[in-house]
Amino acid sequence: MARRLILIEGLPGSGKSTTAKMVSEILIGQGKQVQLFREGNLDHPADYEGVAFYHAEDFKALLTTYDDYREILESNAIAYHQGVLIPYRKMKEQRGIELPDQVVGDI
């Protein structure tokens, strides 16, 4: 299956969201599988600002430093290559997980 990425950019109020919705509806009408991601969507696959990567040893050190939050951090960590991804922004904003600012800042 060939994957395609369509980006729609423009000035505020120029119709980006309307155009993106229209394009996705046209593609769906053609039988294509479509995923529409708007800016600020916490499920966006390229949301690098809200996700931190830790090598395995560094993640262990983080867990040791913040042992009170070990269960939360481990249950939300996503295995990736030789370490883990921690979607800290999504944890705080979407799931309502309480993490002190110091923990988030260190992550």
Short mmCIF file of N, CA and C in Angstrom, two decimals:
data_model
loop_
_atom_site.label_atom_id
_atom_site.label_comp_id
_atom_site.label_asym_id
_atom_site.label_seq_id
_atom_site.Cartn_x
_atom_site.Cartn_y
_atom_site.Cartn_z
N MET A 1 0.84 -1.17 0.00
CA MET A 1 0.00 0.00 0.00
C MET A 1 0.89 1.24 0.00
N ALA A 2 0.69 2.11 -0.93
CA ALA A 2 1.44 3.36 -1.01
C ALA A 2 0.83 4.38 -0.05
N ARG A 3 1.67 5.00 0.72
CA ARG A 3 1.19 6.02 1.66
C ARG A 3 1.43 7.39 1.05
N ARG A 4 0.53 8.28 1.33
CA ARG A 4 0.64 9.66 0.85
C ARG A 4 0.42 10.59 2.02
N LEU A 5 1.11 11.70 2.01
CA LEU A 5 0.96 12.71 3.03
C LEU A 5 0.60 14.02 2.33
N ILE A 6 -0.49 14.59 2.77
CA ILE A 6 -0.92 15.87 2.21
C ILE A 6 -0.89 16.88 3.33
N LEU A 7 -0.14 17.94 3.16
CA LEU A 7 -0.06 19.02 4.14
C LEU A 7 -0.77 20.24 3.59
N ILE A 8 -1.53 20.89 4.42
CA ILE A 8 -2.21 22.10 4.01
C ILE A 8 -1.78 23.21 4.96
N GLU A 9 -1.15 24.22 4.40
CA GLU A 9 -0.63 25.33 5.20
C GLU A 9 -1.24 26.63 4.71
N GLY A 10 -1.22 27.62 5.58
CA GLY A 10 -1.72 28.93 5.18
C GLY A 10 -1.85 29.85 6.37
N LEU A 11 -2.22 31.06 6.07
CA LEU A 11 -2.39 32.08 7.11
C LEU A 11 -3.61 31.77 7.96
N PRO A 12 -3.64 32.27 9.19
CA PRO A 12 -4.84 32.09 10.03
C PRO A 12 -6.08 32.62 9.32
N GLY A 13 -7.13 31.81 9.36
CA GLY A 13 -8.40 32.23 8.76
C GLY A 13 -8.47 32.08 7.26
N SER A 14 -7.48 31.42 6.65
CA SER A 14 -7.45 31.31 5.19
C SER A 14 -8.22 30.09 4.66
N GLY A 15 -8.75 29.25 5.57
CA GLY A 15 -9.56 28.11 5.12
C GLY A 15 -8.83 26.79 5.14
N LYS A 16 -7.76 26.68 5.90
CA LYS A 16 -7.00 25.43 5.96
C LYS A 16 -7.85 24.27 6.46
N SER A 17 -8.55 24.47 7.57
CA SER A 17 -9.37 23.40 8.14
C SER A 17 -10.49 22.99 7.20
N THR A 18 -11.13 23.97 6.59
CA THR A 18 -12.21 23.70 5.64
C THR A 18 -11.68 22.91 4.44
N THR A 19 -10.54 23.34 3.92
CA THR A 19 -9.93 22.67 2.77
C THR A 19 -9.52 21.24 3.14
N ALA A 20 -8.90 21.08 4.31
CA ALA A 20 -8.46 19.75 4.74
C ALA A 20 -9.65 18.81 4.88
N LYS A 21 -10.73 19.29 5.45
CA LYS A 21 -11.92 18.46 5.61
C LYS A 21 -12.48 18.08 4.23
N MET A 22 -12.52 19.04 3.32
CA MET A 22 -13.04 18.78 1.98
C MET A 22 -12.16 17.74 1.26
N VAL A 23 -10.85 17.89 1.35
CA VAL A 23 -9.93 16.95 0.70
C VAL A 23 -10.12 15.55 1.29
N SER A 24 -10.23 15.46 2.63
CA SER A 24 -10.41 14.14 3.24
C SER A 24 -11.72 13.51 2.81
N GLU A 25 -12.79 14.29 2.71
CA GLU A 25 -14.08 13.76 2.26
C GLU A 25 -14.02 13.26 0.82
N ILE A 26 -13.32 13.98 -0.03
CA ILE A 26 -13.16 13.55 -1.43
C ILE A 26 -12.40 12.23 -1.49
N LEU A 27 -11.31 12.14 -0.73
CA LEU A 27 -10.51 10.91 -0.73
C LEU A 27 -11.29 9.73 -0.16
N ILE A 28 -12.05 9.96 0.89
CA ILE A 28 -12.89 8.91 1.46
C ILE A 28 -13.92 8.47 0.43
N GLY A 29 -14.49 9.43 -0.30
CA GLY A 29 -15.44 9.12 -1.37
C GLY A 29 -14.83 8.27 -2.47
N GLN A 30 -13.51 8.35 -2.63
CA GLN A 30 -12.80 7.54 -3.62
C GLN A 30 -12.37 6.19 -3.05
N GLY A 31 -12.78 5.92 -1.81
CA GLY A 31 -12.46 4.64 -1.18
C GLY A 31 -11.10 4.59 -0.52
N LYS A 32 -10.49 5.71 -0.32
CA LYS A 32 -9.17 5.76 0.32
C LYS A 32 -9.33 5.77 1.84
N GLN A 33 -8.35 5.21 2.52
CA GLN A 33 -8.30 5.32 3.98
C GLN A 33 -7.63 6.65 4.31
N VAL A 34 -8.27 7.42 5.17
CA VAL A 34 -7.80 8.77 5.46
C VAL A 34 -7.70 8.98 6.96
N GLN A 35 -6.64 9.65 7.36
CA GLN A 35 -6.51 10.14 8.73
C GLN A 35 -6.29 11.64 8.65
N LEU A 36 -7.15 12.40 9.29
CA LEU A 36 -7.04 13.85 9.28
C LEU A 36 -6.55 14.30 10.63
N PHE A 37 -5.41 14.97 10.66
CA PHE A 37 -4.84 15.49 11.89
C PHE A 37 -4.77 17.00 11.80
N ARG A 38 -5.38 17.65 12.76
CA ARG A 38 -5.31 19.10 12.84
C ARG A 38 -4.22 19.50 13.82
N GLU A 39 -3.69 20.69 13.66
CA GLU A 39 -2.67 21.18 14.57
C GLU A 39 -3.21 21.16 16.00
N GLY A 40 -2.38 20.69 16.92
CA GLY A 40 -2.79 20.60 18.30
C GLY A 40 -3.41 19.27 18.68
N ASN A 41 -3.64 18.40 17.69
CA ASN A 41 -4.20 17.08 17.94
C ASN A 41 -3.15 16.24 18.67
N LEU A 42 -3.47 15.79 19.89
CA LEU A 42 -2.51 15.06 20.70
C LEU A 42 -2.22 13.66 20.18
N ASP A 43 -2.99 13.18 19.22
CA ASP A 43 -2.74 11.87 18.61
C ASP A 43 -1.93 11.98 17.32
N HIS A 44 -1.50 13.18 16.99
CA HIS A 44 -0.75 13.40 15.77
C HIS A 44 0.54 12.58 15.81
N PRO A 45 0.82 11.82 14.77
CA PRO A 45 2.00 10.94 14.78
C PRO A 45 3.33 11.69 14.81
N ALA A 46 3.33 12.96 14.51
CA ALA A 46 4.57 13.74 14.53
C ALA A 46 4.56 14.78 15.64
N ASP A 47 3.88 14.47 16.73
CA ASP A 47 3.82 15.41 17.86
C ASP A 47 5.06 15.24 18.72
N TYR A 48 6.19 15.72 18.21
CA TYR A 48 7.46 15.54 18.91
C TYR A 48 7.61 16.49 20.09
N GLU A 49 6.87 17.58 20.11
CA GLU A 49 7.00 18.53 21.21
C GLU A 49 6.43 17.99 22.51
N GLY A 50 5.50 17.06 22.44
CA GLY A 50 4.88 16.54 23.64
C GLY A 50 5.30 15.12 23.97
N VAL A 51 6.36 14.63 23.32
CA VAL A 51 6.81 13.27 23.55
C VAL A 51 8.33 13.29 23.78
N ALA A 52 8.76 12.58 24.81
CA ALA A 52 10.20 12.51 25.10
C ALA A 52 10.69 11.08 24.87
N PHE A 53 11.91 10.96 24.34
CA PHE A 53 12.54 9.65 24.16
C PHE A 53 13.58 9.46 25.25
N TYR A 54 13.56 8.30 25.86
CA TYR A 54 14.56 7.93 26.86
C TYR A 54 15.20 6.61 26.48
N HIS A 55 16.54 6.56 26.50
CA HIS A 55 17.23 5.27 26.39
C HIS A 55 16.88 4.48 27.64
N ALA A 56 16.94 3.16 27.56
CA ALA A 56 16.52 2.28 28.65
C ALA A 56 17.16 2.66 29.98
N GLU A 57 18.45 2.90 29.99
CA GLU A 57 19.15 3.23 31.25
C GLU A 57 18.70 4.58 31.79
N ASP A 58 18.49 5.55 30.90
CA ASP A 58 18.03 6.86 31.34
C ASP A 58 16.61 6.79 31.90
N PHE A 59 15.79 5.93 31.31
CA PHE A 59 14.43 5.76 31.80
C PHE A 59 14.44 5.15 33.20
N LYS A 60 15.32 4.17 33.41
CA LYS A 60 15.45 3.58 34.75
C LYS A 60 15.85 4.65 35.76
N ALA A 61 16.76 5.54 35.37
CA ALA A 61 17.18 6.62 36.26
C ALA A 61 16.02 7.56 36.57
N LEU A 62 15.22 7.87 35.55
CA LEU A 62 14.04 8.72 35.76
C LEU A 62 13.08 8.07 36.75
N LEU A 63 12.85 6.77 36.59
CA LEU A 63 11.96 6.05 37.50
C LEU A 63 12.49 6.05 38.92
N THR A 64 13.79 5.95 39.06
CA THR A 64 14.40 5.98 40.39
C THR A 64 14.25 7.37 41.00
N THR A 65 14.46 8.39 40.21
CA THR A 65 14.34 9.77 40.69
C THR A 65 12.91 10.09 41.10
N TYR A 66 11.95 9.61 40.33
CA TYR A 66 10.54 9.91 40.59
C TYR A 66 9.78 8.62 40.91
N ASP A 67 10.25 7.93 41.93
CA ASP A 67 9.65 6.65 42.31
C ASP A 67 8.16 6.76 42.63
N ASP A 68 7.73 7.92 43.15
CA ASP A 68 6.30 8.11 43.45
C ASP A 68 5.44 8.07 42.19
N TYR A 69 6.03 8.31 41.04
CA TYR A 69 5.30 8.35 39.77
C TYR A 69 5.67 7.19 38.86
N ARG A 70 6.39 6.20 39.41
CA ARG A 70 6.87 5.05 38.64
C ARG A 70 5.73 4.36 37.89
N GLU A 71 4.64 4.05 38.57
CA GLU A 71 3.55 3.32 37.93
C GLU A 71 2.95 4.11 36.77
N ILE A 72 2.76 5.40 36.97
CA ILE A 72 2.21 6.26 35.92
C ILE A 72 3.16 6.30 34.72
N LEU A 73 4.44 6.51 34.99
CA LEU A 73 5.42 6.60 33.91
C LEU A 73 5.55 5.28 33.16
N GLU A 74 5.63 4.17 33.89
CA GLU A 74 5.76 2.87 33.24
C GLU A 74 4.52 2.50 32.43
N SER A 75 3.34 2.80 32.95
CA SER A 75 2.12 2.41 32.26
C SER A 75 1.86 3.26 31.00
N ASN A 76 2.47 4.42 30.91
CA ASN A 76 2.28 5.28 29.74
C ASN A 76 3.46 5.24 28.78
N ALA A 77 4.56 4.61 29.18
CA ALA A 77 5.75 4.53 28.32
C ALA A 77 5.47 3.57 27.16
N ILE A 78 5.99 3.93 26.01
CA ILE A 78 5.82 3.13 24.79
C ILE A 78 7.20 2.64 24.35
N ALA A 79 7.38 1.33 24.29
CA ALA A 79 8.67 0.77 23.86
C ALA A 79 9.00 1.26 22.46
N TYR A 80 10.23 1.73 22.28
CA TYR A 80 10.65 2.25 20.97
C TYR A 80 12.15 2.05 20.84
N HIS A 81 12.56 1.23 19.88
CA HIS A 81 13.96 0.90 19.64
C HIS A 81 14.61 0.45 20.95
N GLN A 82 15.67 1.11 21.37
CA GLN A 82 16.39 0.71 22.58
C GLN A 82 15.97 1.53 23.79
N GLY A 83 14.73 2.02 23.79
CA GLY A 83 14.28 2.84 24.90
C GLY A 83 12.77 2.96 24.92
N VAL A 84 12.30 4.10 25.39
CA VAL A 84 10.86 4.33 25.50
C VAL A 84 10.50 5.76 25.10
N LEU A 85 9.28 5.91 24.64
CA LEU A 85 8.70 7.23 24.40
C LEU A 85 7.74 7.52 25.54
N ILE A 86 7.79 8.75 26.04
CA ILE A 86 6.87 9.16 27.09
C ILE A 86 6.03 10.31 26.55
N PRO A 87 4.74 10.06 26.29
CA PRO A 87 3.87 11.12 25.76
C PRO A 87 3.35 12.01 26.89
N TYR A 88 4.25 12.79 27.49
CA TYR A 88 3.91 13.55 28.69
C TYR A 88 2.82 14.59 28.47
N ARG A 89 2.80 15.23 27.33
CA ARG A 89 1.77 16.24 27.07
C ARG A 89 0.39 15.60 27.01
N LYS A 90 0.31 14.48 26.33
CA LYS A 90 -0.95 13.75 26.22
C LYS A 90 -1.38 13.23 27.59
N MET A 91 -0.43 12.77 28.38
CA MET A 91 -0.73 12.28 29.72
C MET A 91 -1.39 13.37 30.55
N LYS A 92 -0.84 14.56 30.48
CA LYS A 92 -1.38 15.67 31.28
C LYS A 92 -2.68 16.22 30.72
N GLU A 93 -2.72 16.50 29.43
CA GLU A 93 -3.85 17.20 28.85
C GLU A 93 -5.05 16.31 28.54
N GLN A 94 -4.80 15.14 28.01
CA GLN A 94 -5.90 14.30 27.56
C GLN A 94 -6.36 13.32 28.63
N ARG A 95 -5.42 12.76 29.33
CA ARG A 95 -5.77 11.74 30.32
C ARG A 95 -5.95 12.31 31.72
N GLY A 96 -5.61 13.58 31.90
CA GLY A 96 -5.80 14.22 33.19
C GLY A 96 -4.89 13.67 34.28
N ILE A 97 -3.77 13.12 33.90
CA ILE A 97 -2.84 12.56 34.87
C ILE A 97 -2.12 13.70 35.57
N GLU A 98 -2.08 13.61 36.88
CA GLU A 98 -1.41 14.63 37.67
C GLU A 98 0.09 14.36 37.72
N LEU A 99 0.83 15.21 37.09
CA LEU A 99 2.28 15.17 37.17
C LEU A 99 2.74 16.56 37.59
N PRO A 100 3.55 16.65 38.64
CA PRO A 100 4.06 17.96 39.04
C PRO A 100 4.87 18.61 37.93
N ASP A 101 4.90 19.93 37.91
CA ASP A 101 5.65 20.66 36.89
C ASP A 101 7.12 20.25 36.88
N GLN A 102 7.68 19.93 38.04
CA GLN A 102 9.09 19.53 38.10
C GLN A 102 9.33 18.23 37.33
N VAL A 103 8.41 17.28 37.45
CA VAL A 103 8.55 16.01 36.73
C VAL A 103 8.44 16.25 35.23
N VAL A 104 7.44 17.02 34.82
CA VAL A 104 7.26 17.33 33.40
C VAL A 104 8.48 18.09 32.87
N GLY A 105 8.98 19.04 33.63
CA GLY A 105 10.15 19.81 33.22
C GLY A 105 11.36 18.93 33.04
N ASP A 106 11.56 17.97 33.95
CA ASP A 106 12.69 17.06 33.83
C ASP A 106 12.53 16.11 32.65
N ILE A 107 11.30 15.69 32.39
CA ILE A 107 11.08 14.82 31.23
C ILE A 107 11.41 15.60 29.97
#
